[in-house]
Coordinates of N, CA and C in Angstrom, one line a residue:
X479 N 19.7 -27.8 -8.0 CA 19.1 -26.5 -7.3 C 19.1 -26.2 -8.8
X480 N 18.0 -25.6 -9.1 CA 17.7 -25.1 -10.7 C 17.5 -23.3 -10.3
X481 N 17.8 -22.0 -10.8 CA 16.8 -20.9 -10.3 C 15.5 -20.6 -11.7
X482 N 15.0 -20.8 -11.1 CA 13.5 -20.4 -11.6 C 13.6 -18.8 -12.6
X483 N 13.5 -19.0 -13.1 CA 12.2 -18.2 -14.2 C 12.7 -16.4 -13.3
X484 N 11.9 -16.6 -12.4 CA 12.0 -15.4 -11.3 C 13.0 -15.2 -11.1
X485 N 14.3 -16.3 -10.3 CA 15.2 -15.8 -10.0 C 16.1 -15.1 -11.2
X486 N 15.8 -15.4 -12.1 CA 16.9 -15.4 -13.4 C 16.4 -14.4 -13.8
X487 N 15.1 -13.5 -13.6 CA 14.5 -12.1 -14.3 C 14.9 -11.2 -13.2
X488 N 14.9 -11.5 -11.7 CA 15.0 -10.5 -10.9 C 16.6 -10.0 -11.2
X489 N 17.4 -11.0 -11.1 CA 18.8 -10.4 -11.7 C 18.4 -9.3 -12.5
X490 N 18.2 -9.7 -13.5 CA 18.3 -8.8 -15.1 C 17.1 -7.7 -14.9
X491 N 16.4 -7.5 -13.6 CA 15.7 -6.3 -12.9 C 16.9 -5.5 -12.4
X492 N 17.6 -6.1 -11.5 CA 18.4 -5.2 -10.6 C 19.4 -5.0 -11.5
X493 N 20.2 -5.6 -12.3 CA 21.2 -5.1 -13.4 C 20.4 -4.1 -14.5
X494 N 19.4 -4.2 -14.6 CA 19.2 -3.0 -15.5 C 18.6 -1.5 -14.7
X495 N 18.5 -1.8 -13.4 CA 18.4 -0.6 -12.7 C 20.0 0.3 -12.4
X496 N 20.6 -0.8 -12.4 CA 22.0 -0.1 -11.9 C 22.9 0.3 -13.5
X497 N 22.4 -0.5 -14.2 CA 22.7 0.5 -15.6 C 22.5 1.6 -16.0
X498 N 21.2 1.8 -15.5 CA 20.3 3.1 -16.1 C 20.0 4.0 -15.0
X499 N 20.8 3.9 -13.9 CA 20.9 4.9 -12.9 C 20.9 6.2 -12.7
X500 N 20.1 7.1 -13.1 CA 21.0 8.6 -13.2 C 20.1 9.2 -12.0
X501 N 20.3 8.8 -11.1 CA 19.4 9.5 -9.6 C 17.5 9.4 -10.0
X502 N 17.0 9.1 -10.8 CA 15.2 9.0 -10.9 C 15.3 7.7 -11.0
X503 N 13.3 7.7 -10.8 CA 12.8 6.1 -10.8 C 13.0 6.0 -12.0
X504 N 13.1 4.6 -12.3 CA 12.4 4.3 -13.6 C 11.3 3.1 -13.6
X505 N 10.3 3.5 -14.6 CA 9.2 2.7 -14.5 C 9.3 1.4 -14.9
X506 N 8.4 0.6 -14.7 CA 8.3 -1.2 -14.7 C 7.9 -1.2 -16.9
X507 N 7.7 -0.4 -17.3 CA 7.3 -0.3 -18.5 C 8.7 0.1 -19.4
X508 N 9.7 0.7 -19.0 CA 10.7 0.6 -19.2 C 11.6 -0.3 -19.2
X509 N 11.7 -0.9 -17.6 CA 12.1 -2.2 -17.4 C 11.9 -3.5 -18.4
X510 N 11.0 -3.3 -18.9 CA 10.3 -4.7 -19.0 C 10.5 -4.7 -20.7
X511 N 10.3 -3.4 -21.6 CA 10.5 -3.3 -22.8 C 12.3 -3.6 -23.1
X512 N 13.0 -3.4 -21.5 CA 14.6 -3.0 -22.5 C 14.8 -4.9 -22.2
X513 N 14.2 -5.4 -21.1 CA 14.2 -6.9 -20.6 C 13.2 -7.9 -21.5
X514 N 12.4 -7.0 -22.1 CA 11.3 -8.2 -22.8 C 10.8 -9.5 -21.8
X515 N 10.1 -8.7 -20.6 CA 9.5 -9.3 -19.8 C 8.5 -8.4 -19.8
X516 N 7.1 -9.5 -19.4 CA 6.0 -8.7 -19.3 C 6.0 -8.1 -17.8
X517 N 5.3 -7.1 -18.5 CA 5.1 -6.0 -16.7 C 4.3 -6.6 -15.6
X518 N 3.5 -7.9 -16.1 CA 2.6 -7.8 -15.0 C 3.6 -8.8 -14.4
X519 N 3.9 -9.6 -15.0 CA 5.0 -10.6 -14.1 C 6.3 -9.9 -13.3
X520 N 6.6 -8.4 -13.9 CA 7.5 -7.5 -12.9 C 6.9 -7.3 -11.7
X521 N 5.6 -7.1 -11.9 CA 5.2 -6.6 -10.5 C 5.0 -7.3 -9.7
X522 N 5.4 -8.7 -9.9 CA 5.4 -9.5 -8.5 C 7.1 -9.5 -8.0
X523 N 8.0 -9.4 -9.2 CA 9.5 -9.2 -8.6 C 10.0 -8.1 -7.9
X524 N 9.0 -7.1 -8.7 CA 9.4 -5.9 -7.6 C 8.9 -6.2 -7.0
X525 N 7.9 -6.1 -6.3 CA 7.4 -6.6 -5.3 C 7.7 -7.0 -4.0
X526 N 8.5 -8.2 -4.6 CA 9.6 -9.0 -3.6 C 10.8 -8.2 -3.5
X527 N 11.3 -7.8 -3.7 CA 12.8 -6.8 -3.7 C 12.2 -5.7 -3.3
X528 N 11.2 -4.9 -3.7 CA 10.9 -3.9 -2.4 C 10.7 -4.5 -1.3
X529 N 9.7 -4.9 -0.3 CA 9.6 -5.3 0.5 C 10.7 -6.3 0.9
X530 N 11.9 -6.6 0.5 CA 13.4 -6.8 1.2 C 14.0 -5.7 1.0
X531 N 13.6 -4.5 0.8 CA 14.4 -2.9 0.7 C 15.8 -3.3 0.1
X532 N 15.3 -3.9 -1.3 CA 16.9 -4.1 -2.3 C 16.6 -2.7 -3.0
X533 N 15.1 -2.7 -4.1 CA 15.0 -1.3 -4.4 C 13.8 -0.9 -3.4
X534 N 13.8 0.8 -4.0 CA 13.0 1.6 -3.3 C 11.7 2.0 -4.9
X535 N 10.7 1.9 -4.4 CA 10.0 2.6 -4.8 C 8.7 3.6 -5.2
X536 N 8.3 4.3 -5.8 CA 7.6 5.5 -6.0 C 6.0 5.3 -6.9
X537 N 5.0 5.4 -5.9 CA 3.9 5.6 -7.1 C 3.6 7.0 -7.7
X538 N 2.7 6.8 -8.8 CA 2.2 8.0 -9.3 C 3.0 8.5 -10.4
X539 N 3.1 9.6 -11.0 CA 4.1 10.7 -12.1 C 5.2 10.5 -11.2
X540 N 5.8 10.4 -12.2 CA 7.5 10.3 -11.8 C 8.0 9.4 -11.0
X541 N 6.7 8.2 -10.8 CA 7.8 6.9 -10.1 C 8.1 6.2 -10.8
X542 N 8.2 5.2 -10.2 CA 9.1 4.0 -10.5 C 10.2 3.4 -9.6
X543 N 11.0 2.9 -9.9 CA 11.8 2.3 -9.0 C 13.7 2.2 -8.9
X544 N 14.1 2.5 -7.7 CA 15.4 2.7 -8.2 C 16.2 1.8 -6.9
X545 N 17.5 1.4 -7.4 CA 18.2 0.7 -6.3 C 18.2 1.4 -4.8
X546 N 18.2 0.6 -3.6 CA 18.4 1.2 -2.5 C 19.7 1.4 -1.9
X547 N 20.4 0.6 -2.5 CA 22.6 0.6 -2.3 C 23.1 0.5 -4.0
X548 N 24.0 0.7 -3.5 CA 24.6 1.4 -4.9 C 25.4 -0.7 -4.9
X549 N 25.0 -1.0 -6.1 CA 25.5 -2.0 -7.1 C 26.8 -3.2 -6.0
X550 N 27.7 -2.1 -6.0 CA 28.2 -3.0 -5.0 C 28.3 -3.8 -3.8
X551 N 26.6 -3.4 -3.2 CA 26.8 -3.8 -1.8 C 25.4 -5.1 -2.1
X552 N 25.1 -5.5 -3.4 CA 24.0 -6.9 -3.5 C 25.2 -7.7 -3.9
X553 N 24.9 -9.6 -3.4 CA 25.4 -10.2 -3.9 C 24.3 -11.2 -5.2
X554 N 24.7 -11.5 -5.9 CA 23.9 -12.5 -6.9 C 23.1 -13.4 -5.8
X555 N 24.0 -14.3 -4.2 CA 23.7 -15.0 -3.9 C 22.3 -14.5 -3.2
X556 N 22.7 -13.3 -2.4 CA 21.3 -12.5 -2.0 C 20.0 -12.6 -2.6
X557 N 20.0 -12.0 -4.1 CA 19.0 -11.6 -4.8 C 18.6 -13.0 -4.7
X558 N 18.9 -13.8 -5.5 CA 19.1 -15.6 -5.9 C 17.7 -16.0 -4.5
X559 N 18.9 -16.0 -3.5 CA 18.4 -16.3 -2.2 C 16.9 -15.6 -1.7
X560 N 16.5 -14.6 -1.9 CA 15.9 -13.6 -2.0 C 14.4 -14.4 -2.6
X561 N 14.7 -14.4 -4.1 CA 13.3 -14.9 -4.7 C 13.1 -16.5 -4.9
X562 N 14.8 -17.4 -4.5 CA 14.4 -18.8 -4.5 C 14.3 -19.7 -3.3
X563 N 14.0 -18.6 -2.5 CA 13.9 -19.4 -0.9 C 15.5 -19.9 0.0
X564 N 16.0 -21.1 -1.0 CA 16.4 -21.8 -1.2 C 17.8 -21.9 -2.6
X565 N 18.8 -22.1 -2.3 CA 19.7 -22.3 -3.4 C 20.1 -24.4 -2.7
X566 N 20.1 -24.8 -2.2 CA 20.1 -25.9 -1.8 C 19.6 -27.0 -3.5
X567 N 21.2 -27.8 -3.2 CA 21.3 -29.0 -4.4 C 20.6 -30.1 -4.1
X568 N 20.1 -30.0 -2.6 CA 18.9 -31.2 -2.5 C 18.1 -31.0 -1.2
X569 N 16.9 -31.7 -1.3 CA 15.7 -30.8 -0.2 C 16.1 -31.5 1.1
X570 N 17.0 -32.3 1.4 CA 17.4 -32.7 2.8 C 18.4 -31.4 3.4
X571 N 19.0 -30.6 2.3 CA 19.5 -29.6 3.3 C 18.4 -28.1 3.3
X572 N 17.7 -28.6 2.6 CA 16.6 -27.4 3.3 C 15.9 -27.4 4.1
X573 N 15.9 -28.3 4.3 CA 15.1 -28.6 6.3 C 16.2 -29.1 6.9
X574 N 17.3 -28.9 6.9 CA 18.4 -29.2 8.2 C 18.6 -30.1 8.4
X575 N 19.3 -31.0 9.0 CA 19.6 -32.1 9.5 C 18.0 -32.8 10.4
X576 N 17.0 -32.0 11.0 CA 16.6 -32.4 11.8 C 15.4 -32.8 10.8
X577 N 15.5 -32.2 9.5 CA 14.4 -32.7 8.6 C 14.4 -34.1 7.6
X578 N 15.6 -34.6 8.0 CA 15.9 -35.9 7.4 C 16.2 -36.9 8.5
X579 N 15.7 -38.3 8.6 CA 15.9 -39.5 9.5 C 17.5 -40.1 8.9
X580 N 17.6 -40.4 8.1 CA 18.9 -41.2 7.8 C 20.2 -40.0 7.3
X581 N 20.1 -38.7 7.9 CA 21.3 -37.8 7.9 C 21.9 -38.5 9.0
X582 N 22.6 -39.3 9.4 CA 23.5 -39.7 10.7 C 24.0 -40.7 9.7
X583 N 23.4 -41.3 9.0 CA 23.9 -42.6 8.3 C 23.8 -42.6 6.6
X584 N 23.6 -41.2 6.4 CA 23.1 -41.1 4.8 C 25.4 -41.1 4.2
X585 N 25.5 -41.6 3.4 CA 26.9 -41.5 2.8 C 26.9 -40.3 2.4
X586 N 26.2 -40.3 1.3 CA 26.0 -38.8 0.6 C 25.8 -37.8 1.0
X587 N 25.6 -37.9 2.4 CA 25.0 -35.8 3.4 C 26.2 -34.9 2.9
X588 N 27.7 -35.6 3.5 CA 28.7 -35.0 3.5 C 29.1 -34.3 2.2
X589 N 28.8 -34.7 1.0 CA 29.4 -34.2 -0.1 C 27.7 -33.0 -0.5
X590 N 26.6 -33.6 0.3 CA 25.8 -32.5 -0.3 C 25.9 -31.4 0.3
X591 N 26.4 -31.1 1.1 CA 26.9 -30.1 2.3 C 28.5 -29.5 2.0
X592 N 29.2 -30.0 1.3 CA 30.0 -29.1 0.2 C 29.3 -29.0 -0.9
X593 N 28.8 -29.1 -1.5 CA 28.6 -29.0 -3.2 C 27.5 -27.0 -2.5
X594 N 26.6 -27.7 -1.0 CA 26.2 -26.4 -0.8 C 26.8 -25.3 -0.9
X595 N 27.6 -25.3 0.1 CA 29.0 -24.2 0.4 C 29.6 -24.1 -0.7
X596 N 29.9 -24.4 -1.9 CA 30.6 -24.1 -2.8 C 29.7 -23.2 -3.6
X597 N 28.1 -23.9 -3.6 CA 27.4 -22.8 -4.4 C 26.8 -21.6 -3.7
X598 N 26.9 -21.7 -2.6 CA 26.7 -20.2 -1.5 C 27.6 -19.5 -1.9
X599 N 29.0 -20.0 -1.8 CA 30.4 -19.1 -1.9 C 30.4 -18.3 -3.1
X600 N 30.1 -19.6 -4.3 CA 29.9 -18.9 -5.5 C 29.2 -17.8 -6.0
X601 N 28.1 -17.7 -5.5 CA 27.1 -16.8 -5.3 C 26.9 -15.0 -4.7
X602 N 27.8 -16.0 -3.4 CA 27.8 -14.4 -2.7 C 29.3 -14.3 -3.0
X603 N 29.9 -14.3 -3.4 CA 31.4 -13.8 -4.3 C 31.0 -12.8 -5.8
X604 N 30.0 -12.7 -5.9 CA 29.4 -11.6 -7.6 C 28.8 -11.1 -7.1
X605 N 29.0 -9.9 -7.3 CA 28.3 -8.7 -6.9 C 27.6 -8.0 -7.8
X606 N 26.6 -7.5 -7.8 CA 25.7 -6.5 -9.5 C 26.6 -5.6 -10.1
X607 N 27.7 -5.5 -9.5 CA 28.4 -4.4 -10.2 C 29.4 -5.5 -11.1
X608 N 29.5 -6.5 -10.1 CA 30.4 -7.8 -11.3 C 29.9 -7.5 -12.7
X609 N 28.4 -8.3 -12.2 CA 27.9 -9.0 -13.5 C 27.8 -7.4 -14.7
X610 N 27.5 -6.2 -13.9 CA 27.8 -5.1 -15.0 C 28.5 -4.9 -16.0
X611 N 30.0 -5.4 -15.6 CA 30.9 -4.6 -15.7 C 31.9 -6.1 -17.0
X612 N 32.0 -5.9 -18.0 CA 31.8 -7.3 -19.2 C 33.4 -7.6 -19.1
X613 N 34.4 -6.5 -18.5 CA 35.8 -6.9 -18.1 C 35.8 -7.7 -16.9
X614 N 34.8 -8.6 -16.0 CA 34.6 -8.8 -15.2 C 35.2 -10.2 -15.1
X615 N 35.3 -11.1 -16.1 CA 35.9 -12.2 -16.6 C 34.6 -13.2 -16.5
X616 N 33.3 -12.8 -16.0 CA 32.3 -13.6 -15.6 C 32.0 -14.0 -17.2
X617 N 32.0 -13.9 -18.0 CA 31.0 -13.5 -19.4 C 32.0 -14.8 -20.2
X618 N 33.2 -14.7 -20.1 CA 34.2 -15.8 -20.7 C 33.7 -17.4 -19.9
X619 N 33.9 -18.2 -21.1 CA 33.8 -19.6 -21.1 C 34.9 -19.9 -20.2
X620 N 34.4 -21.3 -19.1 CA 35.7 -21.8 -17.9 C 36.5 -22.4 -19.2

């Protein structure tokens, strides 16, 4: 599993929106400047987030984006699954058991299933609010 730029940037956008939430909409230009990400690239990321109702967008003067819910209701897993489609460590898990003809005899399949579960549980147990808090312990080296 390798998280793409789109997934990493989506997390940064969501954190930025949460940290700068004052009740008003935040423009893509502001986010792009703070995060040093191309505004054009942010458009596609925010479009995905908006379609999934993770953010609310408003066009026109005074428009921009803001979170649809409180930061503690978003998990890293939900954001990454939206942008990455799959966090599976191997392709046979993306297709499910029916996607691989050797699944019943594969000696490594149970290991991959366990790893997939660990990855999922790890990301589903970290909220956007935790990423915002420096005292969360997430920034410390293991």
